[in-house]
XYZ file of C-alpha atoms in Angstrom:
527
model
C 42.326 -26.463 -43.293
C 43.257 -28.612 -40.293
C 41.034 -31.672 -39.743
C 39.507 -32.463 -36.319
C 41.926 -34.321 -34.057
C 45.025 -32.482 -35.287
C 47.352 -31.596 -32.435
C 48.671 -28.045 -32.399
C 51.053 -27.570 -29.495
C 49.192 -28.625 -26.350
C 45.804 -28.359 -28.072
C 43.687 -30.748 -30.127
C 41.573 -29.307 -32.935
C 37.812 -29.960 -32.535
C 36.401 -28.088 -35.517
C 36.847 -25.082 -37.767
C 35.130 -22.063 -36.175
C 35.693 -19.300 -38.719
C 38.146 -17.126 -40.595
C 39.785 -13.871 -39.568
C 41.669 -11.172 -41.441
C 44.926 -13.123 -41.656
C 44.061 -16.718 -40.789
C 41.620 -19.384 -39.631
C 40.073 -19.824 -36.195
C 39.578 -23.315 -34.716
C 37.802 -24.561 -31.655
C 40.307 -26.680 -29.725
C 40.688 -28.447 -26.392
C 43.705 -28.283 -24.136
C 45.011 -31.840 -23.973
C 45.837 -31.879 -20.253
C 43.172 -29.624 -18.700
C 40.347 -30.230 -21.190
C 39.643 -26.493 -21.335
C 38.077 -25.137 -24.533
C 40.151 -22.639 -26.457
C 40.137 -20.720 -29.729
C 43.238 -21.081 -31.880
C 43.884 -18.467 -34.521
C 46.473 -19.804 -36.940
C 48.014 -17.347 -39.382
C 50.601 -18.199 -42.051
C 52.328 -14.822 -41.583
C 53.189 -12.929 -38.393
C 50.686 -10.226 -37.405
C 50.389 -7.604 -34.713
C 47.066 -8.820 -33.263
C 48.600 -10.700 -30.331
C 50.788 -7.767 -29.319
C 47.797 -5.411 -29.543
C 45.541 -7.661 -27.446
C 48.205 -8.120 -24.795
C 48.029 -4.370 -24.208
C 44.240 -4.424 -23.697
C 42.281 -5.644 -20.710
C 38.530 -5.204 -21.093
C 35.552 -7.572 -20.611
C 34.435 -6.864 -24.174
C 37.777 -7.841 -25.712
C 38.857 -11.491 -25.919
C 42.233 -11.776 -24.140
C 45.285 -13.667 -25.413
C 46.422 -16.662 -23.368
C 49.568 -17.431 -25.261
C 51.261 -17.313 -28.647
C 53.685 -19.698 -30.307
C 54.873 -20.882 -33.691
C 54.934 -24.387 -35.140
C 54.733 -26.085 -38.506
C 51.166 -24.810 -39.043
C 52.060 -21.138 -38.660
C 51.786 -18.440 -36.045
C 49.298 -19.534 -33.349
C 47.385 -17.210 -31.014
C 45.457 -18.942 -28.206
C 42.391 -17.245 -26.735
C 39.352 -18.342 -24.700
C 36.647 -19.985 -26.806
C 33.393 -17.996 -26.716
C 30.188 -20.037 -26.853
C 28.262 -17.930 -29.291
C 28.216 -16.677 -32.853
C 29.128 -13.591 -34.897
C 26.537 -10.839 -35.045
C 26.527 -11.334 -38.809
C 25.073 -14.848 -38.352
C 22.311 -13.452 -36.169
C 21.540 -10.762 -38.742
C 21.439 -13.335 -41.543
C 19.023 -15.523 -39.556
C 16.874 -12.526 -38.665
C 16.576 -11.443 -42.308
C 14.899 -14.718 -43.235
C 12.021 -14.084 -40.841
C 9.727 -11.338 -39.640
C 11.881 -9.114 -37.438
C 8.889 -7.905 -35.449
C 7.661 -11.367 -34.448
C 10.996 -13.124 -33.996
C 12.206 -14.096 -30.529
C 15.936 -14.078 -30.003
C 15.740 -17.426 -28.222
C 14.531 -19.145 -31.410
C 17.479 -17.846 -33.421
C 20.066 -18.712 -30.781
C 18.701 -22.240 -30.327
C 18.801 -22.849 -34.069
C 22.337 -21.534 -34.497
C 23.753 -23.331 -31.448
C 22.122 -26.715 -31.908
C 25.586 -28.219 -32.344
C 26.608 -27.230 -28.830
C 23.834 -28.110 -26.395
C 26.260 -28.064 -23.468
C 26.812 -24.325 -23.747
C 25.196 -21.988 -21.213
C 22.062 -20.349 -22.512
C 20.338 -17.089 -21.607
C 17.027 -16.333 -23.261
C 16.536 -12.656 -24.153
C 12.913 -11.548 -24.015
C 13.303 -8.171 -25.753
C 13.099 -7.436 -29.476
C 16.089 -8.086 -31.694
C 16.456 -4.363 -32.363
C 16.981 -3.567 -28.672
C 19.071 -6.715 -28.182
C 21.239 -5.675 -31.124
C 21.592 -2.165 -29.711
C 22.840 -3.666 -26.438
C 25.365 -5.715 -28.414
C 26.575 -2.578 -30.223
C 26.677 -0.702 -26.904
C 29.025 -3.339 -25.438
C 31.116 -3.224 -28.608
C 31.315 0.569 -28.426
C 32.377 0.381 -24.768
C 35.221 -2.003 -25.694
C 36.177 0.257 -28.581
C 36.165 3.355 -26.360
C 38.503 1.564 -23.954
C 40.833 0.608 -26.820
C 40.897 4.214 -28.008
C 41.810 5.318 -24.487
C 44.787 2.978 -24.818
C 45.647 4.604 -28.185
C 44.578 1.545 -30.191
C 42.168 1.825 -33.139
C 40.409 -1.283 -34.449
C 39.681 -0.069 -38.032
C 37.671 -3.164 -39.004
C 34.465 -3.000 -36.957
C 31.743 -5.057 -38.642
C 29.147 -7.710 -37.638
C 31.532 -10.543 -38.536
C 33.988 -9.273 -35.907
C 31.423 -8.918 -33.102
C 30.983 -12.223 -31.259
C 27.738 -12.576 -29.302
C 27.979 -15.096 -26.480
C 24.940 -17.130 -25.496
C 24.618 -15.126 -22.288
C 24.254 -11.924 -24.345
C 27.808 -10.647 -23.822
C 29.416 -9.106 -26.898
C 33.126 -9.334 -27.743
C 34.991 -7.266 -30.315
C 37.315 -9.657 -32.160
C 39.835 -9.714 -35.037
C 42.326 -6.945 -34.255
C 44.553 -7.930 -37.205
C 44.440 -4.481 -38.843
C 44.402 -2.453 -35.624
C 46.758 0.502 -35.519
C 48.299 2.677 -32.878
C 47.046 6.254 -32.835
C 49.448 8.799 -34.310
C 50.876 6.416 -36.865
C 49.931 6.781 -40.512
C 46.969 4.499 -41.148
C 47.113 1.877 -43.841
C 44.241 2.874 -46.090
C 44.003 -0.624 -47.512
C 42.996 -2.073 -44.127
C 39.400 -2.730 -43.130
C 36.275 -3.788 -44.993
C 34.964 -1.721 -47.890
C 31.312 -1.536 -46.748
C 32.336 -0.217 -43.327
C 35.014 2.234 -44.409
C 34.269 5.845 -43.587
C 33.539 8.333 -46.335
C 36.775 10.257 -45.750
C 38.786 7.009 -46.001
C 37.081 6.151 -49.295
C 37.790 9.686 -50.479
C 41.499 9.153 -49.803
C 41.429 5.775 -51.543
C 39.735 7.360 -54.552
C 42.450 10.021 -54.729
C 39.910 12.802 -54.236
C 41.230 14.205 -50.945
C 43.097 17.484 -51.128
C 46.162 18.348 -49.084
C 45.636 18.567 -45.369
C 45.619 16.467 -42.192
C 43.675 13.617 -43.822
C 46.567 12.883 -46.172
C 49.144 12.631 -43.432
C 49.439 10.818 -40.146
C 46.077 11.957 -38.732
C 45.598 10.492 -35.212
C 41.829 10.976 -35.510
C 41.520 9.037 -38.754
C 41.163 5.620 -37.104
C 38.697 7.002 -34.561
C 36.485 8.409 -37.304
C 36.716 5.083 -39.118
C 35.573 3.145 -36.016
C 32.726 5.613 -35.335
C 31.486 5.363 -38.923
C 31.597 1.555 -38.822
C 29.590 1.524 -35.570
C 26.921 3.645 -37.271
C 26.699 1.203 -40.182
C 26.393 -1.760 -37.785
C 23.674 0.035 -35.808
C 21.752 0.679 -39.034
C 22.040 -2.994 -40.005
C 20.714 -4.025 -36.592
C 17.768 -1.620 -36.824
C 16.842 -2.013 -40.521
C 18.421 -5.285 -41.651
C 20.556 -3.932 -44.491
C 23.353 -1.497 -45.222
C 22.402 2.204 -45.398
C 23.768 2.341 -48.970
C 24.082 -0.072 -51.918
C 26.547 -2.880 -51.108
C 29.909 -2.022 -52.700
C 31.423 -4.476 -55.150
C 35.169 -5.077 -54.720
C 35.818 -5.632 -58.406
C 38.436 -3.483 -60.093
C 41.211 -1.170 -59.010
C 41.253 0.408 -55.573
C 40.472 3.824 -57.018
C 37.574 2.543 -59.129
C 36.072 0.578 -56.233
C 36.354 3.542 -53.853
C 34.746 5.930 -56.338
C 31.887 3.517 -56.998
C 31.313 3.145 -53.243
C 31.345 6.927 -52.804
C 28.731 7.321 -55.542
C 26.346 5.116 -53.552
C 26.740 7.253 -50.431
C 25.390 10.519 -51.760
C 22.829 12.073 -49.384
C 23.627 9.309 -46.891
C 22.718 11.335 -43.774
C 19.448 12.586 -45.304
C 18.422 9.086 -46.355
C 19.091 7.681 -42.884
C 17.278 10.598 -41.231
C 14.176 9.770 -43.311
C 14.194 6.049 -42.394
C 10.871 5.920 -40.536
C 11.264 2.275 -39.496
C 14.027 3.275 -37.062
C 13.068 4.982 -33.765
C 13.782 8.687 -33.991
C 16.360 8.820 -31.171
C 18.258 5.800 -32.550
C 18.102 7.369 -35.995
C 19.828 10.480 -34.637
C 22.599 8.364 -33.087
C 23.202 6.610 -36.414
C 23.231 9.903 -38.329
C 25.772 11.386 -35.924
C 27.981 8.326 -36.479
C 27.769 8.476 -40.265
C 28.361 12.238 -40.428
C 31.712 11.949 -38.654
C 34.189 14.469 -40.004
C 31.593 16.222 -42.181
C 29.651 19.463 -41.910
C 26.033 18.612 -42.538
C 22.744 20.389 -41.629
C 21.253 17.099 -40.415
C 24.156 16.638 -38.005
C 25.895 19.941 -37.168
C 28.006 18.433 -34.362
C 28.983 14.801 -35.162
C 30.469 12.430 -32.604
C 34.125 13.147 -31.906
C 34.800 9.994 -29.874
C 33.248 6.594 -29.238
C 32.481 7.347 -25.590
C 29.812 9.778 -26.776
C 28.151 6.896 -28.641
C 28.336 4.781 -25.480
C 26.645 7.578 -23.517
C 23.850 8.144 -26.041
C 23.164 4.458 -26.705
C 22.906 3.804 -22.978
C 20.524 6.723 -22.562
C 18.478 5.583 -25.560
C 18.085 2.064 -24.141
C 17.111 3.523 -20.749
C 14.632 5.936 -22.387
C 16.607 8.995 -21.326
C 17.294 12.139 -23.385
C 20.352 11.920 -25.605
C 23.384 13.771 -24.311
C 25.450 14.398 -27.439
C 23.223 13.826 -30.507
C 20.528 16.319 -31.356
C 17.080 14.981 -30.517
C 13.921 16.096 -32.352
C 10.768 17.161 -30.438
C 8.964 14.117 -31.854
C 11.691 11.830 -30.543
C 11.454 13.419 -27.097
C 7.675 12.993 -27.074
C 7.897 9.343 -28.135
C 10.621 8.648 -25.585
C 8.573 10.180 -22.785
C 5.531 8.181 -23.872
C 7.476 4.913 -23.969
C 9.308 5.621 -20.735
C 6.079 6.383 -18.887
C 3.976 3.881 -20.809
C 2.767 2.138 -17.648
C 1.517 5.371 -16.175
C -0.021 6.368 -19.491
C -1.735 2.998 -19.835
C -3.042 3.283 -16.275
C -4.263 6.815 -16.965
C -5.903 5.727 -20.221
C -7.561 2.823 -18.416
C -8.857 5.205 -15.739
C -10.162 7.572 -18.403
C -11.812 4.685 -20.234
C -13.446 3.343 -17.057
C -14.564 6.844 -16.097
C -15.969 7.380 -19.582
C -17.915 4.128 -19.474
C -19.211 4.923 -15.987
C -20.137 8.441 -17.085
C -22.015 7.157 -20.135
C -23.819 4.524 -18.058
C -24.776 7.114 -15.465
C -26.063 9.528 -18.103
C -28.109 6.743 -19.650
C -29.591 5.821 -16.258
C -30.456 9.450 -15.474
C -32.077 9.934 -18.897
C -34.154 6.786 -18.400
C -35.336 7.964 -14.961
C -36.218 11.443 -16.212
C -38.199 9.873 -19.057
C -40.243 7.935 -16.490
C -40.868 11.154 -14.534
C -42.037 12.880 -17.706
C -44.502 10.053 -18.323
C -45.880 10.549 -14.777
C -46.197 14.310 -15.426
C -48.325 13.680 -18.493
C -50.481 11.240 -16.558
C -50.895 13.835 -13.803
C -52.051 16.453 -16.326
C -54.410 13.970 -17.951
C -55.834 13.033 -14.535
C -54.860 9.376 -14.767
C -52.355 9.599 -11.903
C -53.228 10.427 -8.271
C -52.501 14.044 -7.263
C -51.985 13.342 -3.555
C -48.219 13.824 -3.685
C -45.202 12.960 -5.810
C -44.451 9.243 -5.213
C -41.192 8.395 -3.487
C -39.859 6.485 -6.483
C -40.592 9.500 -8.725
C -38.813 11.764 -6.211
C -35.752 9.492 -6.333
C -35.781 9.442 -10.125
C -36.234 13.200 -10.378
C -33.618 14.306 -7.854
C -31.267 11.305 -7.648
C -27.785 12.039 -8.976
C -24.685 9.960 -9.545
C -21.084 10.388 -8.432
C -20.047 12.248 -11.568
C -20.837 15.891 -12.392
C -24.171 16.442 -14.097
C -24.349 17.821 -17.617
C -25.968 21.195 -18.268
C -28.605 19.542 -20.470
C -29.594 17.113 -17.688
C -29.821 19.985 -15.163
C -32.083 21.984 -17.508
C -34.317 19.002 -18.115
C -34.553 18.300 -14.376
C -35.594 21.942 -13.797
C -38.188 21.767 -16.593
C -39.671 18.580 -15.147
C -39.876 20.131 -11.664
C -41.665 23.142 -13.161
C -44.010 20.973 -15.183
C -44.871 18.730 -12.221
C -45.414 21.748 -9.950
C -47.738 23.357 -12.497
C -49.610 20.048 -12.865
C -50.088 19.699 -9.066
C -51.232 23.353 -8.933
C -53.773 22.564 -11.651
C -54.934 19.514 -9.645
C -55.412 21.745 -6.557
C -52.476 20.292 -4.599
C -50.787 23.600 -3.761
C -48.458 22.137 -1.096
C -46.885 19.648 -3.514
C -46.784 22.408 -6.148
C -44.868 24.797 -3.855
C -42.243 22.150 -3.046
C -41.624 21.260 -6.693
C -41.771 24.837 -8.011
C -39.349 26.042 -5.359
C -36.890 23.360 -6.511
C -37.463 24.337 -10.124
C -36.565 27.951 -9.275
C -33.391 26.837 -7.484
C -32.382 24.611 -10.422
C -33.058 27.359 -12.964
C -33.083 30.843 -11.375
C -33.661 32.437 -14.797
C -37.106 30.863 -15.333
C -39.621 33.717 -14.767
C -42.622 31.492 -15.472
C -41.566 29.113 -12.671
C -41.404 32.022 -10.197
C -44.864 33.188 -11.357
C -46.301 29.689 -10.801
C -44.569 29.490 -7.414
C -46.204 32.785 -6.416
C -49.595 31.452 -7.509
C -49.080 28.251 -5.459
C -48.109 30.278 -2.366
C -51.170 32.476 -2.870
C -53.291 29.309 -2.755
C -51.685 28.445 0.601
C -52.451 32.031 1.737
C -48.714 32.818 1.975
C -49.330 36.258 0.470
C -45.974 37.764 1.407
C -44.125 34.781 -0.102
C -46.315 35.048 -3.172
C -45.464 38.761 -3.624
C -41.740 37.991 -3.310
C -42.040 35.310 -6.006
C -43.967 37.673 -8.283
C -41.357 40.398 -7.739
C -38.635 37.957 -8.819
C -40.662 36.931 -11.879
C -41.002 40.581 -12.946
C -37.173 40.814 -13.090
C -37.005 37.908 -15.537
C -38.299 37.271 -19.068
C -41.909 36.019 -18.847
C -45.547 37.174 -19.283
C -45.385 40.274 -17.098
C -49.087 41.047 -17.597
C -50.020 37.723 -15.966
C -47.482 38.271 -13.158
C -48.790 41.783 -12.431
C -52.346 40.469 -12.365
C -51.380 37.776 -9.849
C -49.294 40.146 -7.707
C -52.168 42.603 -7.642
C -54.404 39.842 -6.276
C -51.848 39.060 -3.549
C -51.528 42.754 -2.639
C -55.290 43.079 -2.445
C -55.376 40.046 -0.120
C -52.795 41.834 2.061
C -55.199 44.818 2.249
C -53.119 47.013 -0.036
C -55.770 48.089 -2.571
C -53.868 51.043 -4.022
C -50.831 48.893 -4.932
C -53.158 46.185 -6.241
C -55.026 48.718 -8.390
C -51.758 49.962 -9.863
C -50.715 46.382 -10.792
C -54.057 45.658 -12.464
C -53.844 48.851 -14.542
C -50.225 48.102 -15.583
C -51.232 44.588 -16.572
C -54.022 45.924 -18.785
C -51.645 48.455 -20.316
C -49.329 45.605 -21.311
C -52.140 43.310 -22.421
C -55.571 44.933 -22.788
C -57.074 41.467 -23.359
C -55.859 40.079 -20.002
C -59.077 38.649 -18.611
C -57.529 37.830 -15.224
C -56.540 41.472 -14.640
C -60.065 42.664 -15.603
C -61.628 40.058 -13.287
C -59.375 41.047 -10.362
C -60.027 44.730 -11.030
C -63.792 44.167 -10.862
C -63.415 42.208 -7.623
C -61.328 45.012 -6.153
C -63.884 47.646 -7.089
C -66.637 45.555 -5.539
C -64.426 45.136 -2.412
C -64.486 41.375 -2.872
C -61.479 39.203 -1.973
C -59.292 38.637 -5.122
C -57.989 35.186 -5.990
C -54.981 34.147 -8.018
C -55.883 33.250 -11.565
């Protein structure tokens, strides 16, 4: 371990920053320019520098220079102000993931470097972590397009800068596509199932045992799925493997902990359904499984689906469940839904308030009706305030119950005014009652009686005719219509009505009275 102040080439060591696959990483300063740099010093030569010199992507840390000195093989790269994703995950696990702000974690972890630029994410760690994995997947897809496979994707090798940019680091075990992969490379917890199967000696003859150009791609896809699961849940999707024993024994123990892996992940309810499908399609790579019939074949598909997931769009490559689609639509249109729910709530409150006001007014009208019948209220006319209460409506549609009650009150008030000898007020109210409830035969009968009192005999007969077509006391209606016909000098029709009324109800005193008046040629009156 080199102490601070040690000069390595043109650089002065500031502090130890971490360890890679084949060496240590130091933060250093260029002696002449003062520019910060990262020095990776390895005791043995490695291919990382040659691999990175072939790649040019914003998510991959470039190589400035390489040289050798007494400390070993030195690779110089830009120093990234940030921390590994593994450090973020470790800090997150100590706290409530739902309530944690990313800014608190970053400030705590970067307290030693207050001069670094700082961007404060406002989203949840789960979405922030998905954006980090999305950037990592984009860098990985670019590397694959250049026929380079990383083969050691894990949180420790994903550097998150303070501005939120993610860098895929440590390409020490990267391999060129088409060459036989070294099955000993990579990290056990992030090795794909088919790689563990080969290590355990359980793979049969076939492409997986030879130089399979897709092997490294499947390995990188599987590792991305594991990292995504860690970001979303906070732990590995299987028991942590223990690297204790022979390679075969370790691989077989790790395989035993991955039984039903896809099913277990698919049932993880704490992960959003669409993200869960992306993870399952990563972990099912190279396998036929009912949960994931068509796994990802390249990293670009993960880039596409993760981007669509973060933008609340339907997934393009992974299968999405109906529940996931419904949730995504709800979240995507949450502002509209919240506005609609607010409108419904306001409308509901207004509707309830209006119904309550109408019920209160109709109760006051009913009290006036009772007073009118009892003779304690004046029978001159319906007061203006009672008219407003009886016929005033709100902006919202009226319920059927309120309409029926309004019709009943009109009928009751009209009958009360008719009883108090105010036929004009009775006609007005009874006519409204008949319009509000055209099926009320009794209201039409009372309306005919009120018109008879005003000597509107033709109008009275029309009202009685309508009453006879509706359920009501037809004997009383016939008796009243007979009186109206007699007043119109139609004695034969009146006589027929009186006889029909007595046939229906032999005890109808009104019909007998009108019949006697007709026989004595006296003018009949409505009863």
